[in-house]
Amino acid sequence: MTQKENAVARGRKPKKMSPARYGLYGLLIISAAFFLTPLYVMIVTSLKTLDEVRLGKLFALPSTITFDAWIKAWSTACTGVTCEGISPGFVNSVQITVISVIISVMLGAVNGYALSFWRYRGANVLFGILVMGAFVPFQAVIYPLIVFQREIGIFGSLAGIVMVHCIFGMPIITLIFRNYFSSLPEELFKAARIDGAGFWQIFLRIMMPMSVPITAVAVILQTTGIWNDYLLGLVFGGRDNQPMTVQLNNIVTTSYGVREYNVNMAATILTAAVPLAIYFLSGRFFVKGIAAGAVKG
């Protein structure tokens, strides 16, 4: 037995539950209850009838569970001049998110790879300018982008909203890929160069297979960011490509007659379902990717 193991054996056995640990658990439980209370209210309200919602018992469980509000929010609720629910917006959000994530992650990976291993004159300046783009507010560049897209004829189309999401996602995606590639051994790159591999061969056969964790981080960040976007989808999406967030706003703000809070809550949960599912299902990969190099400078 080593000296260290002997020291542990002679030491005082730590208590499994100390007052400090009870306090820590109590704080965590209170914090979790605080942040989950709105979700609880949304769920129970969406499962009530409108007559029961009017009783004002916000935290009470539904006397009779009904999914009528969910069905109406999905298929028949009015989102402005049409009453098709938020299902058309779901299709639009899927199209916008999938195309934008694929393009932006691919371009960001290539940029990060080029800035890490294929340095050229002015690469650091270009990288600095690119990173500064992450701190430019959307509102400051919306009008120039509208004029630019109008001139090239894609404003208000699927191509237009995809282009905007790729532009605004490029700085942060390039940054995390560049930092990750910089943490990889340069000997791998040099050995591949000695063997005669070129730019794309090294990128596709060596770098990308080693970049699964950071790619998962980039996909999660881009997917949640684009899916939750409201402003860019409203301005650049056009009437035929409005995402779910825009249609959710139309359901909540444009109501005729009775305001149906149970339908509003159901529509809100349906809109947030995809990002929540991604975080629940891929949270482990996200943490692993962050630990693998996303925060290395």
mmCIF file of C-alpha atoms in Angstrom:
data_model
loop_
_atom_site.group_PDB
_atom_site.id
_atom_site.type_symbol
_atom_site.label_atom_id
_atom_site.label_comp_id
_atom_site.label_asym_id
_atom_site.label_seq_id
_atom_site.Cartn_x
_atom_site.Cartn_y
_atom_site.Cartn_z
ATOM 1 C CA MET A 1 0.000 0.000 0.000
ATOM 2 C CA THR A 2 1.427 3.403 -0.941
ATOM 3 C CA GLN A 3 2.088 6.236 1.503
ATOM 4 C CA LYS A 4 -0.791 8.207 0.074
ATOM 5 C CA GLU A 5 -3.230 5.334 0.517
ATOM 6 C CA ASN A 6 -2.081 4.894 4.127
ATOM 7 C CA ALA A 7 -2.694 8.567 4.820
ATOM 8 C CA VAL A 8 -6.225 8.279 3.476
ATOM 9 C CA ALA A 9 -6.866 5.151 5.548
ATOM 10 C CA ARG A 10 -5.759 6.890 8.771
ATOM 11 C CA GLY A 11 -7.693 10.065 8.088
ATOM 12 C CA ARG A 12 -11.104 10.943 9.387
ATOM 13 C CA LYS A 13 -13.894 9.364 7.411
ATOM 14 C CA PRO A 14 -15.821 12.175 5.711
ATOM 15 C CA LYS A 15 -19.501 12.491 6.474
ATOM 16 C CA LYS A 16 -21.740 11.674 3.588
ATOM 17 C CA MET A 17 -24.224 14.432 4.363
ATOM 18 C CA SER A 18 -22.908 17.516 6.159
ATOM 19 C CA PRO A 19 -24.965 20.660 6.929
ATOM 20 C CA ALA A 20 -23.167 22.434 4.085
ATOM 21 C CA ARG A 21 -24.224 19.726 1.668
ATOM 22 C CA TYR A 22 -27.816 19.901 2.888
ATOM 23 C CA GLY A 23 -27.697 23.644 2.288
ATOM 24 C CA LEU A 24 -26.268 23.130 -1.187
ATOM 25 C CA TYR A 25 -28.977 20.643 -2.106
ATOM 26 C CA GLY A 26 -31.617 22.967 -0.701
ATOM 27 C CA LEU A 27 -30.315 25.864 -2.791
ATOM 28 C CA LEU A 28 -30.274 23.704 -5.914
ATOM 29 C CA ILE A 29 -33.834 22.503 -5.301
ATOM 30 C CA ILE A 30 -35.083 26.064 -4.760
ATOM 31 C CA SER A 31 -33.282 27.263 -7.899
ATOM 32 C CA ALA A 32 -34.690 24.406 -9.964
ATOM 33 C CA ALA A 33 -38.217 25.078 -8.657
ATOM 34 C CA PHE A 34 -37.831 28.794 -9.461
ATOM 35 C CA PHE A 35 -36.830 28.181 -13.063
ATOM 36 C CA LEU A 36 -39.285 25.317 -13.649
ATOM 37 C CA THR A 37 -42.327 27.135 -12.259
ATOM 38 C CA PRO A 38 -43.103 28.957 -15.543
ATOM 39 C CA LEU A 39 -42.871 25.665 -17.440
ATOM 40 C CA TYR A 40 -45.220 24.012 -14.949
ATOM 41 C CA VAL A 41 -47.741 26.834 -15.320
ATOM 42 C CA MET A 42 -47.542 26.618 -19.100
ATOM 43 C CA ILE A 43 -48.100 22.855 -19.139
ATOM 44 C CA VAL A 44 -51.041 22.760 -16.693
ATOM 45 C CA THR A 45 -52.689 25.767 -18.373
ATOM 46 C CA SER A 46 -52.401 24.173 -21.807
ATOM 47 C CA LEU A 47 -54.140 21.038 -20.483
ATOM 48 C CA LYS A 48 -57.141 22.915 -19.055
ATOM 49 C CA THR A 49 -60.335 23.985 -20.736
ATOM 50 C CA LEU A 50 -60.820 27.691 -21.288
ATOM 51 C CA ASP A 51 -63.591 27.784 -18.654
ATOM 52 C CA GLU A 52 -61.214 26.328 -16.075
ATOM 53 C CA VAL A 53 -58.475 28.786 -17.036
ATOM 54 C CA ARG A 54 -60.879 31.658 -16.323
ATOM 55 C CA LEU A 55 -61.168 30.531 -12.681
ATOM 56 C CA GLY A 56 -57.740 32.035 -12.151
ATOM 57 C CA LYS A 57 -56.243 29.090 -10.279
ATOM 58 C CA LEU A 58 -52.852 29.416 -11.891
ATOM 59 C CA PHE A 59 -51.036 26.581 -10.120
ATOM 60 C CA ALA A 60 -53.953 24.154 -9.804
ATOM 61 C CA LEU A 61 -53.851 20.912 -11.738
ATOM 62 C CA PRO A 62 -56.488 20.494 -14.463
ATOM 63 C CA SER A 63 -59.669 18.803 -13.237
ATOM 64 C CA THR A 64 -59.987 17.134 -16.642
ATOM 65 C CA ILE A 65 -56.990 16.828 -18.914
ATOM 66 C CA THR A 66 -57.715 17.828 -22.507
ATOM 67 C CA PHE A 67 -55.444 18.270 -25.516
ATOM 68 C CA ASP A 68 -57.888 20.443 -27.465
ATOM 69 C CA ALA A 69 -55.683 23.508 -26.955
ATOM 70 C CA TRP A 70 -52.679 21.653 -28.363
ATOM 71 C CA ILE A 71 -54.641 20.498 -31.398
ATOM 72 C CA LYS A 72 -55.959 23.988 -32.037
ATOM 73 C CA ALA A 73 -52.523 25.588 -31.580
ATOM 74 C CA TRP A 74 -51.030 23.171 -34.073
ATOM 75 C CA SER A 75 -53.682 23.142 -36.792
ATOM 76 C CA THR A 76 -56.473 25.753 -36.531
ATOM 77 C CA ALA A 77 -55.336 28.743 -34.456
ATOM 78 C CA CYS A 78 -55.284 32.052 -36.315
ATOM 79 C CA THR A 79 -51.821 33.484 -37.049
ATOM 80 C CA GLY A 80 -52.902 36.723 -38.665
ATOM 81 C CA VAL A 81 -55.096 36.404 -41.743
ATOM 82 C CA THR A 82 -54.843 32.608 -41.900
ATOM 83 C CA CYS A 83 -56.062 30.018 -39.392
ATOM 84 C CA GLU A 84 -53.752 27.047 -39.966
ATOM 85 C CA GLY A 85 -52.029 26.972 -36.580
ATOM 86 C CA ILE A 86 -48.281 26.913 -36.243
ATOM 87 C CA SER A 87 -47.748 23.750 -38.290
ATOM 88 C CA PRO A 88 -46.712 25.713 -41.445
ATOM 89 C CA GLY A 89 -44.202 27.574 -39.314
ATOM 90 C CA PHE A 90 -42.760 24.276 -38.090
ATOM 91 C CA VAL A 91 -42.026 23.218 -41.662
ATOM 92 C CA ASN A 92 -40.470 26.615 -42.406
ATOM 93 C CA SER A 93 -38.316 26.471 -39.248
ATOM 94 C CA VAL A 94 -37.077 22.992 -40.119
ATOM 95 C CA GLN A 95 -36.118 24.090 -43.648
ATOM 96 C CA ILE A 96 -34.374 27.253 -42.463
ATOM 97 C CA THR A 97 -32.567 25.546 -39.583
ATOM 98 C CA VAL A 98 -31.353 22.451 -41.427
ATOM 99 C CA ILE A 99 -29.991 24.318 -44.454
ATOM 100 C CA SER A 100 -28.461 27.139 -42.399
ATOM 101 C CA VAL A 101 -26.804 24.798 -39.906
ATOM 102 C CA ILE A 102 -25.269 22.585 -42.589
ATOM 103 C CA ILE A 103 -23.840 25.497 -44.585
ATOM 104 C CA SER A 104 -22.624 27.576 -41.644
ATOM 105 C CA VAL A 105 -20.980 24.646 -39.824
ATOM 106 C CA MET A 106 -19.224 23.468 -42.989
ATOM 107 C CA LEU A 107 -17.935 26.945 -43.801
ATOM 108 C CA GLY A 108 -16.957 27.590 -40.190
ATOM 109 C CA ALA A 109 -15.024 24.329 -40.026
ATOM 110 C CA VAL A 110 -13.117 25.134 -43.224
ATOM 111 C CA ASN A 111 -12.375 28.662 -42.006
ATOM 112 C CA GLY A 112 -11.154 27.407 -38.631
ATOM 113 C CA TYR A 113 -8.982 24.779 -40.288
ATOM 114 C CA ALA A 114 -7.451 27.265 -42.726
ATOM 115 C CA LEU A 115 -6.759 29.784 -39.965
ATOM 116 C CA SER A 116 -5.117 27.126 -37.782
ATOM 117 C CA PHE A 117 -2.872 25.149 -40.122
ATOM 118 C CA TRP A 118 -2.662 27.093 -43.380
ATOM 119 C CA ARG A 119 -1.632 30.472 -42.069
ATOM 120 C CA TYR A 120 -0.972 33.146 -44.601
ATOM 121 C CA ARG A 121 -0.048 36.809 -44.480
ATOM 122 C CA GLY A 122 -2.786 38.786 -42.764
ATOM 123 C CA ALA A 123 -4.509 35.689 -41.339
ATOM 124 C CA ASN A 124 -4.542 37.062 -37.790
ATOM 125 C CA VAL A 125 -5.989 40.373 -38.965
ATOM 126 C CA LEU A 126 -8.675 38.585 -40.951
ATOM 127 C CA PHE A 127 -9.479 36.382 -37.957
ATOM 128 C CA GLY A 128 -9.747 39.427 -35.687
ATOM 129 C CA ILE A 129 -12.103 41.159 -38.123
ATOM 130 C CA LEU A 130 -14.182 37.994 -38.404
ATOM 131 C CA VAL A 131 -14.471 37.617 -34.625
ATOM 132 C CA MET A 132 -15.504 41.267 -34.303
ATOM 133 C CA GLY A 133 -18.514 40.347 -36.417
ATOM 134 C CA ALA A 134 -19.839 38.327 -33.467
ATOM 135 C CA PHE A 135 -20.230 41.529 -31.463
ATOM 136 C CA VAL A 136 -22.024 43.591 -34.109
ATOM 137 C CA PRO A 137 -25.715 44.003 -33.177
ATOM 138 C CA PHE A 138 -28.200 42.665 -35.695
ATOM 139 C CA GLN A 139 -30.074 45.932 -35.781
ATOM 140 C CA ALA A 140 -26.998 47.826 -37.010
ATOM 141 C CA VAL A 141 -26.655 45.850 -40.229
ATOM 142 C CA ILE A 142 -30.218 44.880 -41.029
ATOM 143 C CA TYR A 143 -30.867 47.755 -43.422
ATOM 144 C CA PRO A 144 -27.657 47.280 -45.502
ATOM 145 C CA LEU A 145 -28.466 43.567 -45.738
ATOM 146 C CA ILE A 146 -31.999 44.311 -46.895
ATOM 147 C CA VAL A 147 -30.666 46.590 -49.651
ATOM 148 C CA PHE A 148 -28.025 44.035 -50.668
ATOM 149 C CA GLN A 149 -30.511 41.158 -50.853
ATOM 150 C CA ARG A 150 -33.010 43.302 -52.718
ATOM 151 C CA GLU A 151 -30.376 44.115 -55.346
ATOM 152 C CA ILE A 152 -29.476 40.455 -55.882
ATOM 153 C CA GLY A 153 -33.137 39.408 -55.798
ATOM 154 C CA ILE A 154 -33.321 37.087 -52.781
ATOM 155 C CA PHE A 155 -34.932 39.337 -50.170
ATOM 156 C CA GLY A 156 -37.968 37.707 -48.563
ATOM 157 C CA SER A 157 -37.043 34.220 -49.755
ATOM 158 C CA LEU A 158 -35.675 31.032 -48.204
ATOM 159 C CA ALA A 159 -32.269 31.773 -49.700
ATOM 160 C CA GLY A 160 -32.318 35.226 -48.124
ATOM 161 C CA ILE A 161 -33.012 34.077 -44.565
ATOM 162 C CA VAL A 162 -30.498 31.217 -44.891
ATOM 163 C CA MET A 163 -27.820 33.656 -46.058
ATOM 164 C CA VAL A 164 -28.437 35.935 -43.076
ATOM 165 C CA HIS A 165 -28.214 33.105 -40.555
ATOM 166 C CA CYS A 166 -24.991 31.843 -42.142
ATOM 167 C CA ILE A 167 -23.463 35.330 -42.040
ATOM 168 C CA PHE A 168 -24.316 35.958 -38.396
ATOM 169 C CA GLY A 169 -23.331 32.440 -37.311
ATOM 170 C CA MET A 170 -19.985 32.427 -39.126
ATOM 171 C CA PRO A 171 -17.870 34.349 -36.532
ATOM 172 C CA ILE A 172 -18.674 32.183 -33.531
ATOM 173 C CA ILE A 173 -18.526 28.921 -35.496
ATOM 174 C CA THR A 174 -15.157 29.881 -37.003
ATOM 175 C CA LEU A 175 -13.899 30.847 -33.551
ATOM 176 C CA ILE A 176 -14.744 27.568 -31.855
ATOM 177 C CA PHE A 177 -13.380 25.469 -34.752
ATOM 178 C CA ARG A 178 -10.204 27.534 -34.964
ATOM 179 C CA ASN A 179 -9.586 27.161 -31.226
ATOM 180 C CA TYR A 180 -10.252 23.437 -31.386
ATOM 181 C CA PHE A 181 -7.938 22.843 -34.357
ATOM 182 C CA SER A 182 -5.226 24.909 -32.653
ATOM 183 C CA SER A 183 -5.317 22.475 -29.730
ATOM 184 C CA LEU A 184 -4.593 19.466 -31.979
ATOM 185 C CA PRO A 185 -0.971 18.252 -32.348
ATOM 186 C CA GLU A 186 0.687 20.021 -35.260
ATOM 187 C CA GLU A 187 2.760 16.887 -35.881
ATOM 188 C CA LEU A 188 -0.345 15.270 -37.398
ATOM 189 C CA PHE A 189 -0.558 18.037 -39.955
ATOM 190 C CA LYS A 190 3.163 17.955 -40.721
ATOM 191 C CA ALA A 191 3.161 14.161 -41.113
ATOM 192 C CA ALA A 192 0.253 14.362 -43.537
ATOM 193 C CA ARG A 193 2.041 17.061 -45.519
ATOM 194 C CA ILE A 194 5.177 14.906 -45.724
ATOM 195 C CA ASP A 195 3.031 12.076 -47.064
ATOM 196 C CA GLY A 196 1.807 14.390 -49.790
ATOM 197 C CA ALA A 197 -1.705 15.145 -48.536
ATOM 198 C CA GLY A 198 -3.237 18.417 -49.637
ATOM 199 C CA PHE A 199 -5.611 20.939 -48.085
ATOM 200 C CA TRP A 200 -8.848 18.998 -48.536
ATOM 201 C CA GLN A 201 -7.342 15.553 -47.925
ATOM 202 C CA ILE A 202 -6.011 16.595 -44.517
ATOM 203 C CA PHE A 203 -9.259 18.367 -43.673
ATOM 204 C CA LEU A 204 -11.629 15.573 -44.668
ATOM 205 C CA ARG A 205 -9.577 12.490 -43.709
ATOM 206 C CA ILE A 206 -7.758 13.677 -40.574
ATOM 207 C CA MET A 207 -9.209 16.839 -39.064
ATOM 208 C CA MET A 208 -12.956 16.291 -39.416
ATOM 209 C CA PRO A 209 -12.957 12.706 -38.036
ATOM 210 C CA MET A 210 -11.180 14.116 -34.974
ATOM 211 C CA SER A 211 -13.649 16.987 -34.670
ATOM 212 C CA VAL A 212 -16.852 15.158 -33.815
ATOM 213 C CA PRO A 213 -17.191 16.697 -30.294
ATOM 214 C CA ILE A 214 -16.680 20.282 -31.449
ATOM 215 C CA THR A 215 -18.910 19.716 -34.478
ATOM 216 C CA ALA A 216 -21.665 18.626 -32.088
ATOM 217 C CA VAL A 217 -21.177 21.857 -30.132
ATOM 218 C CA ALA A 218 -21.382 23.947 -33.294
ATOM 219 C CA VAL A 219 -24.510 22.143 -34.512
ATOM 220 C CA ILE A 220 -26.257 22.544 -31.139
ATOM 221 C CA LEU A 221 -25.387 26.243 -30.863
ATOM 222 C CA GLN A 222 -26.483 27.014 -34.412
ATOM 223 C CA THR A 223 -29.655 24.914 -34.251
ATOM 224 C CA THR A 224 -30.938 26.451 -31.034
ATOM 225 C CA GLY A 225 -29.936 29.969 -32.077
ATOM 226 C CA ILE A 226 -31.589 29.783 -35.497
ATOM 227 C CA TRP A 227 -34.696 27.982 -34.232
ATOM 228 C CA ASN A 228 -35.283 30.554 -31.492
ATOM 229 C CA ASP A 229 -34.660 33.525 -33.780
ATOM 230 C CA TYR A 230 -37.526 35.941 -34.241
ATOM 231 C CA LEU A 231 -36.142 39.208 -35.604
ATOM 232 C CA LEU A 232 -34.263 37.880 -38.634
ATOM 233 C CA GLY A 233 -37.081 35.502 -39.547
ATOM 234 C CA LEU A 234 -39.597 38.342 -39.391
ATOM 235 C CA VAL A 235 -37.515 40.717 -41.536
ATOM 236 C CA PHE A 236 -35.847 38.406 -44.064
ATOM 237 C CA GLY A 237 -38.111 35.346 -44.194
ATOM 238 C CA GLY A 238 -40.919 36.878 -46.180
ATOM 239 C CA ARG A 239 -44.566 35.877 -45.831
ATOM 240 C CA ASP A 240 -44.025 32.352 -47.174
ATOM 241 C CA ASN A 241 -41.063 31.473 -44.943
ATOM 242 C CA GLN A 242 -42.063 32.733 -41.516
ATOM 243 C CA PRO A 243 -40.600 30.521 -38.751
ATOM 244 C CA MET A 244 -42.574 29.214 -35.765
ATOM 245 C CA THR A 245 -41.472 32.080 -33.517
ATOM 246 C CA VAL A 246 -43.082 34.643 -35.807
ATOM 247 C CA GLN A 247 -46.321 32.661 -36.020
ATOM 248 C CA LEU A 248 -46.309 32.188 -32.241
ATOM 249 C CA ASN A 249 -46.129 35.940 -31.851
ATOM 250 C CA ASN A 250 -49.052 36.305 -34.261
ATOM 251 C CA ILE A 251 -51.142 33.837 -32.243
ATOM 252 C CA VAL A 252 -50.432 35.580 -28.952
ATOM 253 C CA THR A 253 -50.789 39.202 -30.109
ATOM 254 C CA THR A 254 -53.515 38.945 -32.744
ATOM 255 C CA SER A 255 -56.649 37.571 -31.143
ATOM 256 C CA TYR A 256 -60.239 38.247 -31.967
ATOM 257 C CA GLY A 257 -62.815 38.088 -29.187
ATOM 258 C CA VAL A 258 -61.753 35.830 -26.330
ATOM 259 C CA ARG A 259 -58.044 35.522 -25.553
ATOM 260 C CA GLU A 260 -57.340 31.784 -25.300
ATOM 261 C CA TYR A 261 -54.495 31.460 -22.841
ATOM 262 C CA ASN A 262 -54.497 27.651 -22.980
ATOM 263 C CA VAL A 263 -53.931 27.779 -26.758
ATOM 264 C CA ASN A 264 -51.184 30.373 -26.325
ATOM 265 C CA MET A 265 -49.415 28.188 -23.777
ATOM 266 C CA ALA A 266 -49.699 25.099 -25.983
ATOM 267 C CA ALA A 267 -48.317 27.016 -28.977
ATOM 268 C CA THR A 268 -45.409 28.276 -26.873
ATOM 269 C CA ILE A 269 -44.498 24.775 -25.699
ATOM 270 C CA LEU A 270 -44.727 23.400 -29.235
ATOM 271 C CA THR A 271 -42.418 26.156 -30.487
ATOM 272 C CA ALA A 272 -39.852 25.486 -27.756
ATOM 273 C CA ALA A 273 -40.078 21.698 -28.031
ATOM 274 C CA VAL A 274 -37.272 21.252 -30.565
ATOM 275 C CA PRO A 275 -34.555 23.231 -28.678
ATOM 276 C CA LEU A 276 -35.594 21.555 -25.420
ATOM 277 C CA ALA A 277 -35.371 18.115 -27.019
ATOM 278 C CA ILE A 278 -31.943 18.918 -28.454
ATOM 279 C CA TYR A 279 -30.612 20.025 -25.074
ATOM 280 C CA PHE A 280 -32.052 17.015 -23.283
ATOM 281 C CA LEU A 281 -30.819 14.494 -25.844
ATOM 282 C CA SER A 282 -27.425 15.990 -26.675
ATOM 283 C CA GLY A 283 -26.451 17.777 -23.472
ATOM 284 C CA ARG A 284 -23.806 15.145 -22.755
ATOM 285 C CA PHE A 285 -22.203 15.665 -26.173
ATOM 286 C CA PHE A 286 -22.345 19.427 -25.726
ATOM 287 C CA VAL A 287 -20.435 19.291 -22.437
ATOM 288 C CA LYS A 288 -17.935 16.831 -23.900
ATOM 289 C CA GLY A 289 -17.366 19.093 -26.902
ATOM 290 C CA ILE A 290 -16.876 22.158 -24.747
ATOM 291 C CA ALA A 291 -14.370 20.280 -22.605
ATOM 292 C CA ALA A 292 -12.583 19.073 -25.746
ATOM 293 C CA GLY A 293 -11.526 22.525 -26.802
ATOM 294 C CA ALA A 294 -14.360 24.953 -27.370
ATOM 295 C CA VAL A 295 -13.075 27.282 -24.674
ATOM 296 C CA LYS A 296 -9.381 26.956 -25.447
ATOM 297 C CA GLY A 297 -7.817 30.112 -26.743
#
